[in-house]
Amino acid sequence: MTVTEDRPAGKEIGSPRKRKEDQRLITGRTKFTDNIQLPGMLHLAMVRSPFAHATITNIDTAEAKAAPNVVMVLTGADVADEQGALPCAWPISEDQKAQPHPSIAVDRVAFAGEIVAVVVARSAAAARDAAELVDVDYDELPAALDLKEAAEDTVLAHPDLGTNKSAFWQFDSAGAGTGSAIDDAIRDAEILIEREYRQQRLIPAFMEPRSFAVDPTGEQITMWSATQVPHILKLMLALTLGIPESKLRVIAPDVGGGFGGKLQVTPEEVITLLAARRTGKPCKYTETRSESLMAAHHGRDQWQKLTLAAKADGTVTGLKVDLIANMGAYLGLVTPGVPILGAFMFNGIYKFPAYQFNCTNVFTNMTWTDAYRGAGRPEATYAIERMMDQLALELDMDPVEIREKNWIKHEEFPFTTVCGLEYDSGNYEAATARAKEMFGYDELRAEQKRRRESNDPVQLGIGVSTFTEMCGLAPSRVLGSLNYGAGGWEHASVRMLPSGKVEVVTGTSPHGQGHVTAWSQIAADRLGVPFEDIEVLHGDTQVSHKGLDTYGSRSLVVGGSAVVAAADKVIERAKPIAAHLLEASVNDIEFKDGRFSVAGTDKGMAIGELALASFSAHNLPDGVEPGLDADATFDPANFSFPHGTHLCALEVDTETGGVKMRKYVAVDDVGNIVNPLLVEGQVHGGLVQGIAQALWEEAVHDSSGTLVSASFVDYLVPTAADTISFDTDRTVTPSTSNPLGTKGVGEAGTIASTPCVVNAVVDALKPFGVIDVQMPCTPERIWKAIHDRGAGGADPTEGEAMPHFDEKDVADRSEGGAQ
Amino acid sequence: MTRINVKVDGAMCSDDVEPRTLLVHYLREQLGKTGTVIGCDTSNCGACTVHLDGRSVKSCNVLAVQADGHEVTTIEGLATNGELHPVQKAFHECHALQCGFCTPGMIMQSVDLLNENSDPSEEEIRTGLEGNLCRCTGYHNIVKAVQQAADGAGSAAVASTSGGAS
């Protein structure tokens, strides 16, 4: 079965090519990790702590070991000398405090869901049955659960550390020489707005539960992992377990979404490898959804205190940010750095003279947090875009007008911001004008006015949000200056096969983005070979031996640029051979549309002919190596800065607090477009994830630290029925920091949509004097905000988001809970 | 162990299963029908949707023994004689999938939806797919794909590859 493609006329780049990836995915011929079954394969089940903080006093595994088809039961004590500690690659300060993170807890658990024992059996069902028979005794310890209280060291998440504060990180524009002093701005402010916002805890909730399979039977240990980062994983496993890197091979086969949630080196990966090594048999572990929601890393979870100084005409003069960021119980791969990725973005698209960012990273006895779509930048954008609305409200100005007054004008690019970043290109006026036009801004404002005047029980809210983000992670030098453990380059190879086909090997690791299609388009244009003749290989460290994987909207910007560079090297390698075979001077060789020709003549050869000639190597110039293959590594000189303007209209039923979205317009500028179909898909998906933070999703814990939203019954990933179709468009100002002129699109929708929707909710409630509603803006919170202005942001999160778990239920649960 | 006889994707299968075995585990582990995937443990996500006697069911919510004497169609059996089902084609043409994990279930549910209602409104499509979660696409293009498949249902319009996704 093949899907016939229409070949669009002209260049591949910019064409809405349908995806090469789809055929196997729509017919069920997939290679997700859980589909892998090897002869003699054993299956793992985890025993997890029901307590947020407890000492393990005894583990009795006898009954489990005696159960049918059980091969082995492991506890932390069994592997204490072997398992090492899970890695954190981003220590943000010299004196950062961290508790070593064992894959299997040895004598103490620090969050509910932490693994305390592992059953290895001949079938997944047998392993799960036997896991029920493992008897663990705990002495429960006081748990640090409330982020603000934890920041005060009221209860210690890790008593040995002596404090919950992991690190403090500051950026100060006066200190850095990039702006003036924030204290002066605050002192001289004509208008001063102080607000506190909550970034609730979210769960990435990729659709494919994490799955890991390890085959120890070859010379190399092979791991299949549902990961975004096979290359990083390989290195980190080697370092963690003391295995020579060359003895490991990591394969990310089909991976079912990640959103940052699979940017991790996990306990389960280490454990599956240890089990395979001990048994000498292939081993597999696939988590249940409940385990995934509980123990795969969470995202966001911050308190943000913001102080905005402005002049009476609406010109912002300074912004001060004080963050408390919840690390959870341990520091994952980039946990401490996530808030820092937002540090340079709180100024958004605006020209602020003074800026200060203070962040305290705090441990609690909760699942550890780490990257989630946007990572730091949605938090920053939310804060500033909410604050700009507050300023507009204060001055009774239109929210678009207040933004325009403060944003960087298109003629001012390149513009160095108060954070010292050089925004290379953008046109905020153009994107905003287009968005307003598509939205029918003035008409909707008129409707809003009518509804307000008639005291309509259903009020209309109009939300505005602009954004920019630093993408294309990242210039290696910048990462070095932020103490990140690795660089930010990306690698590609182009292999010219003797048959005329082409293999492009990339160090990026797609898990839904469509790299195979987009990279084919790039290589097709560059090399002048048909799209269909290009194969893109990825996600296997033995095939793609070098790479830094996929996250942070980096793949096209950095990895796509590496493909360009490698293809250009192929052409350069081919030129002397073409000159030799065409009996011309190399200076006279021209390359265009896949053909090398001699200038001013009709003599020429196709690139495929040269590939064959260089393969056979029968007639090469002296000293020229056979083959045309080339490798390239691209390290960007600067970040890229996509931007956009989003507008949202929604109806709020003031009698029920219910929200119904009417219209959502997103005009994004992500630079040059390789494939508009893929770009739109990324925007749509991002929008829904960002809207979900605004309206529905929250990881909710009870008072003993148990995750109560631990299934899709309670963790509200939106459905088709919750969402609407979107109106999207683009403006294009090419990035200047990469040869494709692209900026990255993976996170854009998620970043802009959250504040846009909350701004719309709050705007709808303006007649009631409401100035904030805490996320997620549930009907109950909205109703309470209408009836009691303070309730929107003041009440404890738990009580409001999950009203059916009242105090009594919680008490019953913890008393009768897992023992 | 209980003996069951099930016709799966056109082939008769006769197997011994534990009575507690879920249909999805039978399909994946005993028959190797790994095209049908498992996304949750509470019957919320719909990734495992298959057809039982022509109607969609979440195969994590059906015991294998309940399929005894019945006919199951999975995503792997949807195309006929090498020709993709119009809904499969529409998903490809409308870019209605990204990671593809929800796609088998989403397609099987969409087929069932269109069998019930050949000309659904956007709202009817959205409601009809409520039991299937997707985290990548934001549903926008999934809805479009179902609309496109509906527009071409019974005609050759969907089967052709004319036009782009917009």
Coordinates of N, CA, C and O in Angstrom, one line a residue, chain A residues 246-378:
Chain A
S246 N 30.5 3.3 24.7 CA 30.6 2.5 23.5 C 29.9 1.1 23.6 O 29.7 0.4 22.7
K247 N 29.5 0.8 24.9 CA 28.8 -0.5 25.1 C 27.3 -0.3 25.2 O 26.6 -1.2 25.6
L248 N 26.9 0.9 24.8 CA 25.4 1.2 24.9 C 24.9 1.6 23.6 O 25.6 2.4 22.9
R249 N 23.7 1.2 23.2 CA 23.0 1.7 22.0 C 21.6 2.0 22.5 O 20.9 1.2 23.1
V250 N 21.2 3.2 22.2 CA 19.8 3.6 22.6 C 19.0 3.9 21.3 O 19.5 4.6 20.4
I251 N 17.8 3.4 21.3 CA 17.0 3.5 20.1 C 15.7 4.2 20.6 O 15.0 3.7 21.5
A252 N 15.3 5.3 20.0 CA 14.0 5.8 20.2 C 13.2 5.5 19.0 O 13.3 6.1 17.9
P253 N 12.4 4.4 19.0 CA 11.6 4.0 17.8 C 10.4 5.0 17.6 O 10.6 6.2 17.9
D254 N 9.3 4.6 17.2 CA 8.1 5.5 17.2 C 7.9 5.9 18.7 O 7.8 5.1 19.6
V255 N 7.8 7.2 18.8 CA 7.6 7.8 20.2 C 6.3 8.6 20.1 O 6.2 9.5 19.3
G256 N 5.4 8.3 21.0 CA 4.1 8.9 21.0 C 4.0 10.1 21.8 O 3.3 10.2 22.9
G257 N 4.6 11.2 21.3 CA 4.5 12.5 22.0 C 5.5 12.6 23.2 O 5.9 11.6 23.7
G258 N 5.8 13.8 23.5 CA 6.7 14.1 24.6 C 6.4 15.3 25.4 O 6.2 15.3 26.6
F259 N 6.4 16.5 24.6 CA 6.0 17.8 25.2 C 7.0 18.1 26.4 O 6.5 18.8 27.3
G260 N 8.2 17.6 26.3 CA 9.1 17.8 27.4 C 9.1 16.7 28.4 O 10.1 16.5 29.2
G261 N 8.0 16.0 28.5 CA 7.8 14.9 29.5 C 8.7 13.7 29.2 O 8.9 12.9 30.1
K262 N 9.2 13.6 28.0 CA 10.2 12.5 27.7 C 11.6 13.1 27.5 O 12.4 12.4 26.9
L263 N 11.8 14.3 28.0 CA 13.2 14.9 28.1 C 13.7 14.6 29.5 O 13.6 15.4 30.4
Q264 N 14.1 13.3 29.7 CA 14.4 12.9 31.0 C 15.3 11.7 31.0 O 15.2 10.9 30.0
V265 N 16.1 11.5 32.0 CA 16.7 10.2 32.3 C 16.0 9.6 33.5 O 16.0 10.2 34.6
T266 N 15.3 8.5 33.3 CA 14.3 8.1 34.3 C 14.8 7.0 35.2 O 15.6 6.1 34.7
P267 N 14.2 6.9 36.4 CA 14.5 5.7 37.2 C 14.1 4.4 36.5 O 14.8 3.4 36.6
E268 N 13.0 4.5 35.7 CA 12.5 3.2 35.1 C 13.5 2.8 34.0 O 13.6 1.5 33.8
E269 N 14.2 3.7 33.4 CA 15.2 3.3 32.4 C 16.4 2.6 33.0 O 16.8 1.5 32.6
V270 N 16.8 3.2 34.1 CA 18.0 2.6 34.8 C 17.6 1.2 35.3 O 18.3 0.2 35.2
I271 N 16.4 1.1 35.9 CA 15.9 -0.1 36.5 C 15.8 -1.2 35.4 O 16.2 -2.4 35.7
T272 N 15.2 -0.9 34.3 CA 15.0 -1.9 33.3 C 16.4 -2.4 32.8 O 16.6 -3.6 32.5
L273 N 17.3 -1.5 32.7 CA 18.7 -1.9 32.3 C 19.3 -2.8 33.4 O 19.9 -3.8 33.0
L274 N 19.2 -2.4 34.6 CA 19.8 -3.2 35.7 C 19.1 -4.6 35.7 O 19.9 -5.6 35.9
A275 N 17.8 -4.7 35.5 CA 17.1 -6.0 35.5 C 17.6 -6.9 34.4 O 17.9 -8.1 34.5
A276 N 17.8 -6.2 33.2 CA 18.3 -7.0 32.0 C 19.7 -7.5 32.3 O 20.0 -8.6 31.9
R277 N 20.5 -6.6 32.9 CA 21.9 -7.0 33.1 C 22.0 -8.2 34.1 O 22.7 -9.1 33.9
R278 N 21.1 -8.1 35.1 CA 21.2 -9.2 36.2 C 20.6 -10.5 35.7 O 21.1 -11.5 36.0
T279 N 19.5 -10.4 34.9 CA 18.9 -11.7 34.4 C 19.5 -12.2 33.1 O 19.4 -13.4 32.8
G280 N 20.2 -11.3 32.4 CA 20.8 -11.7 31.1 C 19.7 -11.9 30.1 O 20.0 -12.4 29.0
K281 N 18.6 -11.4 30.3 CA 17.4 -11.6 29.4 C 16.9 -10.2 29.0 O 17.0 -9.2 29.8
P282 N 16.3 -10.1 27.8 CA 15.6 -8.9 27.5 C 14.5 -8.6 28.5 O 13.8 -9.5 28.9
C283 N 14.4 -7.3 28.9 CA 13.4 -6.9 29.9 C 12.7 -5.7 29.3 O 13.2 -4.9 28.6
K284 N 11.4 -5.6 29.7 CA 10.6 -4.5 29.3 C 9.8 -4.0 30.4 O 9.3 -4.8 31.2
Y285 N 9.6 -2.7 30.5 CA 8.7 -2.1 31.4 C 7.8 -1.1 30.7 O 8.4 -0.2 30.0
T286 N 6.6 -1.2 30.8 CA 5.6 -0.2 30.3 C 4.8 0.3 31.4 O 4.1 -0.5 32.1
E287 N 4.8 1.6 31.6 CA 4.0 2.2 32.7 C 2.5 2.2 32.4 O 2.1 2.2 31.3
T288 N 1.7 2.1 33.5 CA 0.3 2.4 33.3 C 0.1 3.9 33.3 O 0.9 4.7 33.6
R289 N -1.1 4.3 32.8 CA -1.4 5.7 32.8 C -1.4 6.3 34.2 O -0.9 7.4 34.4
S290 N -1.9 5.6 35.1 CA -1.9 6.1 36.5 C -0.5 6.3 37.0 O -0.1 7.3 37.6
E291 N 0.4 5.4 36.7 CA 1.8 5.5 37.1 C 2.4 6.7 36.3 O 3.2 7.5 36.9
S292 N 2.1 6.9 35.1 CA 2.6 8.0 34.3 C 2.3 9.3 34.9 O 3.1 10.2 35.0
L293 N 1.0 9.5 35.2 CA 0.5 10.7 35.7 C 1.2 11.0 37.1 O 1.4 12.2 37.5
M294 N 1.4 10.0 37.8 CA 2.0 10.1 39.2 C 3.5 10.3 39.2 O 4.0 11.1 40.0
A295 N 4.2 9.6 38.4 CA 5.6 9.5 38.6 C 6.5 10.0 37.4 O 7.7 10.1 37.5
A296 N 5.9 10.2 36.2 CA 6.7 10.9 35.2 C 6.7 12.3 35.5 O 5.8 12.8 36.2
H297 N 7.8 13.0 35.1 CA 7.9 14.4 35.7 C 6.7 15.3 35.4 O 6.1 15.2 34.3
H298 N 6.5 16.2 36.3 CA 5.4 17.2 36.1 C 6.0 18.5 35.6 O 7.3 18.6 35.4
G299 N 5.2 19.5 35.3 CA 5.7 20.7 34.8 C 5.1 21.9 35.6 O 4.2 21.8 36.4
R300 N 5.7 23.1 35.2 CA 5.3 24.4 35.8 C 5.4 24.3 37.4 O 6.3 23.8 37.9
D301 N 4.4 24.8 38.1 CA 4.3 24.9 39.6 C 5.2 26.0 40.1 O 6.4 25.7 40.6
Q302 N 4.8 27.2 40.0 CA 5.5 28.3 40.5 C 4.5 29.3 41.2 O 3.3 29.3 40.8
W303 N 5.0 30.1 42.1 CA 4.4 31.3 42.5 C 5.2 32.5 41.9 O 6.4 32.5 42.0
Q304 N 4.5 33.4 41.3 CA 5.2 34.5 40.7 C 4.7 35.8 41.4 O 3.5 36.1 41.3
K305 N 5.6 36.6 42.0 CA 5.3 37.9 42.5 C 5.9 38.9 41.6 O 7.1 38.9 41.2
L306 N 5.0 39.8 41.1 CA 5.4 40.7 40.1 C 5.2 42.2 40.5 O 4.1 42.5 41.1
T307 N 6.2 43.0 40.2 CA 6.0 44.5 40.5 C 6.3 45.2 39.2 O 7.4 45.1 38.7
L308 N 5.3 45.9 38.7 CA 5.5 46.6 37.5 C 5.4 48.1 37.7 O 4.5 48.6 38.4
A309 N 6.4 48.8 37.3 CA 6.5 50.3 37.5 C 6.2 50.9 36.1 O 6.7 50.5 35.1
A310 N 5.4 52.0 36.1 CA 5.0 52.7 34.8 C 4.8 54.1 35.1 O 4.6 54.6 36.2
K311 N 4.8 54.9 33.9 CA 4.5 56.3 34.0 C 2.9 56.4 33.8 O 2.3 55.4 33.3
A312 N 2.4 57.5 34.1 CA 1.0 57.7 34.0 C 0.4 57.6 32.6 O -0.7 57.3 32.4
D313 N 1.3 57.7 31.6 CA 0.9 57.5 30.2 C 0.9 56.1 29.7 O 0.6 55.8 28.6
G314 N 1.3 55.2 30.6 CA 1.3 53.8 30.3 C 2.7 53.2 29.8 O 2.8 52.0 29.5
T315 N 3.7 54.1 29.8 CA 5.0 53.6 29.5 C 5.6 52.8 30.7 O 5.7 53.4 31.8
V316 N 5.9 51.6 30.5 CA 6.5 50.8 31.6 C 7.9 51.2 31.8 O 8.7 51.3 30.9
T317 N 8.3 51.3 33.1 CA 9.6 51.8 33.4 C 10.5 50.7 34.1 O 11.7 50.8 34.3
G318 N 9.8 49.6 34.5 CA 10.6 48.6 35.2 C 9.7 47.4 35.6 O 8.5 47.5 35.8
L319 N 10.3 46.2 35.7 CA 9.6 45.0 36.1 C 10.5 44.2 37.1 O 11.7 44.0 36.8
K320 N 9.9 43.9 38.2 CA 10.6 43.0 39.1 C 9.9 41.7 39.3 O 8.6 41.7 39.5
V321 N 10.6 40.6 39.2 CA 10.0 39.3 39.3 C 10.6 38.5 40.5 O 11.8 38.4 40.6
D322 N 9.7 38.0 41.3 CA 10.2 37.1 42.4 C 9.5 35.8 42.3 O 8.3 35.7 42.5
L323 N 10.3 34.8 42.0 CA 9.7 33.5 41.7 C 10.0 32.5 42.9 O 11.1 32.5 43.4
I324 N 9.0 31.7 43.2 CA 9.4 30.5 43.9 C 9.0 29.3 43.0 O 7.9 29.2 42.5
A325 N 10.0 28.5 42.7 CA 9.8 27.4 41.7 C 9.8 26.1 42.5 O 10.8 25.8 43.2
N326 N 8.8 25.2 42.2 CA 8.7 23.9 42.9 C 9.5 22.9 42.1 O 9.2 22.6 41.0
M327 N 10.6 22.4 42.7 CA 11.4 21.4 42.1 C 10.8 20.0 42.2 O 11.1 19.1 41.5
G328 N 9.9 19.9 43.2 CA 9.5 18.6 43.6 C 10.6 17.9 44.5 O 11.4 18.6 45.1
A329 N 10.6 16.6 44.5 CA 11.5 15.9 45.5 C 12.9 15.9 45.0 O 13.9 15.8 45.8
Y330 N 13.1 15.9 43.7 CA 14.5 15.7 43.2 C 14.7 16.6 42.0 O 13.8 17.2 41.5
L331 N 16.0 16.8 41.6 CA 16.4 17.6 40.5 C 16.5 16.6 39.3 O 17.4 15.8 39.3
G332 N 15.6 16.7 38.3 CA 15.7 15.9 37.1 C 16.8 16.5 36.2 O 17.6 17.4 36.5
L333 N 16.7 16.1 34.9 CA 17.8 16.4 34.0 C 18.0 17.9 33.8 O 19.1 18.4 33.9
V334 N 16.9 18.7 33.7 CA 17.1 20.1 33.6 C 16.2 20.9 34.5 O 15.9 22.1 34.4
T335 N 15.7 20.2 35.6 CA 14.8 20.8 36.5 C 15.1 22.2 37.0 O 14.3 23.2 36.9
P336 N 16.4 22.4 37.5 CA 16.7 23.7 38.1 C 16.7 24.8 37.0 O 16.5 26.0 37.3
G337 N 17.0 24.5 35.8 CA 17.1 25.4 34.7 C 15.8 25.9 34.1 O 15.8 26.9 33.4
V338 N 14.7 25.2 34.3 CA 13.4 25.5 33.7 C 13.0 26.9 34.0 O 12.7 27.7 33.1
P339 N 13.0 27.3 35.3 CA 12.6 28.7 35.5 C 13.6 29.7 34.9 O 13.2 30.8 34.5
I340 N 14.8 29.3 34.8 CA 15.9 30.2 34.2 C 15.6 30.4 32.7 O 16.0 31.5 32.2
L341 N 15.0 29.4 32.1 CA 14.7 29.6 30.7 C 13.7 30.7 30.5 O 13.5 31.3 29.4
G342 N 13.0 31.0 31.6 CA 12.0 32.1 31.5 C 12.6 33.5 32.0 O 12.0 34.5 31.7
A343 N 13.8 33.4 32.6 CA 14.3 34.6 33.2 C 14.5 35.7 32.2 O 14.4 36.9 32.6
F344 N 14.8 35.4 31.0 CA 15.1 36.4 30.0 C 13.9 36.8 29.1 O 14.0 37.5 28.1
M345 N 12.7 36.3 29.6 CA 11.5 36.5 28.7 C 10.4 37.2 29.4 O 9.4 37.5 28.8
F346 N 10.6 37.6 30.7 CA 9.5 38.3 31.4 C 9.3 39.7 30.8 O 8.2 40.3 30.9
N347 N 10.3 40.2 30.1 CA 10.1 41.5 29.4 C 9.4 41.4 28.1 O 9.0 42.4 27.5
G348 N 9.2 40.1 27.6 CA 8.4 39.9 26.4 C 8.9 40.6 25.2 O 10.1 40.7 24.9
I349 N 7.9 41.3 24.6 CA 8.3 42.0 23.3 C 8.5 43.5 23.6 O 8.5 44.3 22.7
Y350 N 8.7 43.8 24.9 CA 8.6 45.2 25.3 C 10.0 45.8 25.6 O 11.0 45.1 25.9
K351 N 10.0 47.1 25.6 CA 11.2 47.9 25.9 C 11.2 48.4 27.4 O 10.7 49.5 27.6
F352 N 11.6 47.6 28.3 CA 11.6 48.0 29.7 C 13.0 48.5 30.0 O 14.0 47.8 29.7
P353 N 13.2 49.6 30.6 CA 14.5 50.1 31.0 C 15.1 49.3 32.1 O 16.4 49.2 32.2
A354 N 14.3 48.9 33.1 CA 14.9 48.2 34.3 C 14.2 46.9 34.5 O 13.0 46.8 34.3
Y355 N 15.0 45.9 35.0 CA 14.4 44.6 35.2 C 15.2 43.8 36.2 O 16.5 43.9 36.2
Q356 N 14.5 43.1 37.0 CA 15.2 42.2 38.0 C 14.4 40.9 38.1 O 13.2 41.0 38.2
F357 N 15.1 39.8 38.1 CA 14.5 38.5 38.2 C 15.2 37.7 39.3 O 16.4 37.6 39.4
N358 N 14.4 37.3 40.3 CA 14.9 36.6 41.4 C 14.1 35.2 41.5 O 12.9 35.2 41.5
C359 N 14.9 34.2 41.5 CA 14.2 32.9 41.6 C 14.8 32.0 42.7 O 16.0 31.8 42.8
T360 N 13.9 31.5 43.5 CA 14.3 30.5 44.5 C 13.7 29.1 44.1 O 12.5 29.0 44.0
N361 N 14.6 28.2 43.9 CA 14.2 26.8 43.6 C 14.0 26.0 45.0 O 14.9 26.0 45.8
V362 N 12.8 25.4 45.1 CA 12.5 24.9 46.4 C 12.1 23.4 46.3 O 11.3 23.0 45.3
F363 N 12.6 22.6 47.2 CA 12.2 21.2 47.2 C 10.9 21.0 48.0 O 10.6 21.7 49.0
T364 N 10.1 20.1 47.5 CA 8.9 19.6 48.2 C 8.8 18.1 48.1 O 9.6 17.5 47.3
N365 N 7.9 17.5 48.9 CA 7.7 16.0 48.7 C 6.7 15.7 47.7 O 5.6 15.2 48.0
M366 N 7.0 16.1 46.5 CA 6.0 15.9 45.4 C 6.9 15.4 44.2 O 8.1 15.5 44.2
T367 N 6.2 14.8 43.2 CA 6.8 14.4 42.0 C 7.7 15.5 41.5 O 7.3 16.7 41.5
W368 N 8.9 15.2 41.0 CA 9.8 16.2 40.5 C 9.3 16.9 39.3 O 8.6 16.2 38.5
T369 N 9.6 18.2 39.1 CA 9.1 18.9 37.9 C 10.3 18.9 37.0 O 11.4 18.7 37.3
D370 N 10.0 19.3 35.7 CA 11.0 19.5 34.7 C 10.4 20.1 33.5 O 9.3 20.6 33.6
A371 N 11.0 20.0 32.4 CA 10.5 20.7 31.2 C 9.1 20.2 30.8 O 8.8 19.0 30.8
Y372 N 8.2 21.2 30.5 CA 7.0 20.9 29.9 C 6.7 22.0 28.9 O 7.0 23.2 29.1
R373 N 6.3 21.6 27.7 CA 6.1 22.5 26.5 C 6.2 24.0 26.8 O 5.3 24.5 27.4
G374 N 7.3 24.6 26.4 CA 7.5 26.0 26.7 C 8.6 26.2 27.7 O 9.4 27.1 27.6
A375 N 8.5 25.4 28.8 CA 9.6 25.4 29.8 C 10.1 26.8 30.2 O 11.1 27.2 29.7
G376 N 9.5 27.4 31.1 CA 9.9 28.7 31.6 C 9.4 29.9 30.9 O 9.0 30.9 31.4
R377 N 9.2 29.7 29.6 CA 8.7 30.8 28.7 C 7.2 31.0 28.8 O 6.8 32.2 28.8
P378 N 6.4 30.0 28.9 CA 5.0 30.2 29.2 C 4.7 30.9 30.5 O 3.9 31.8 30.5

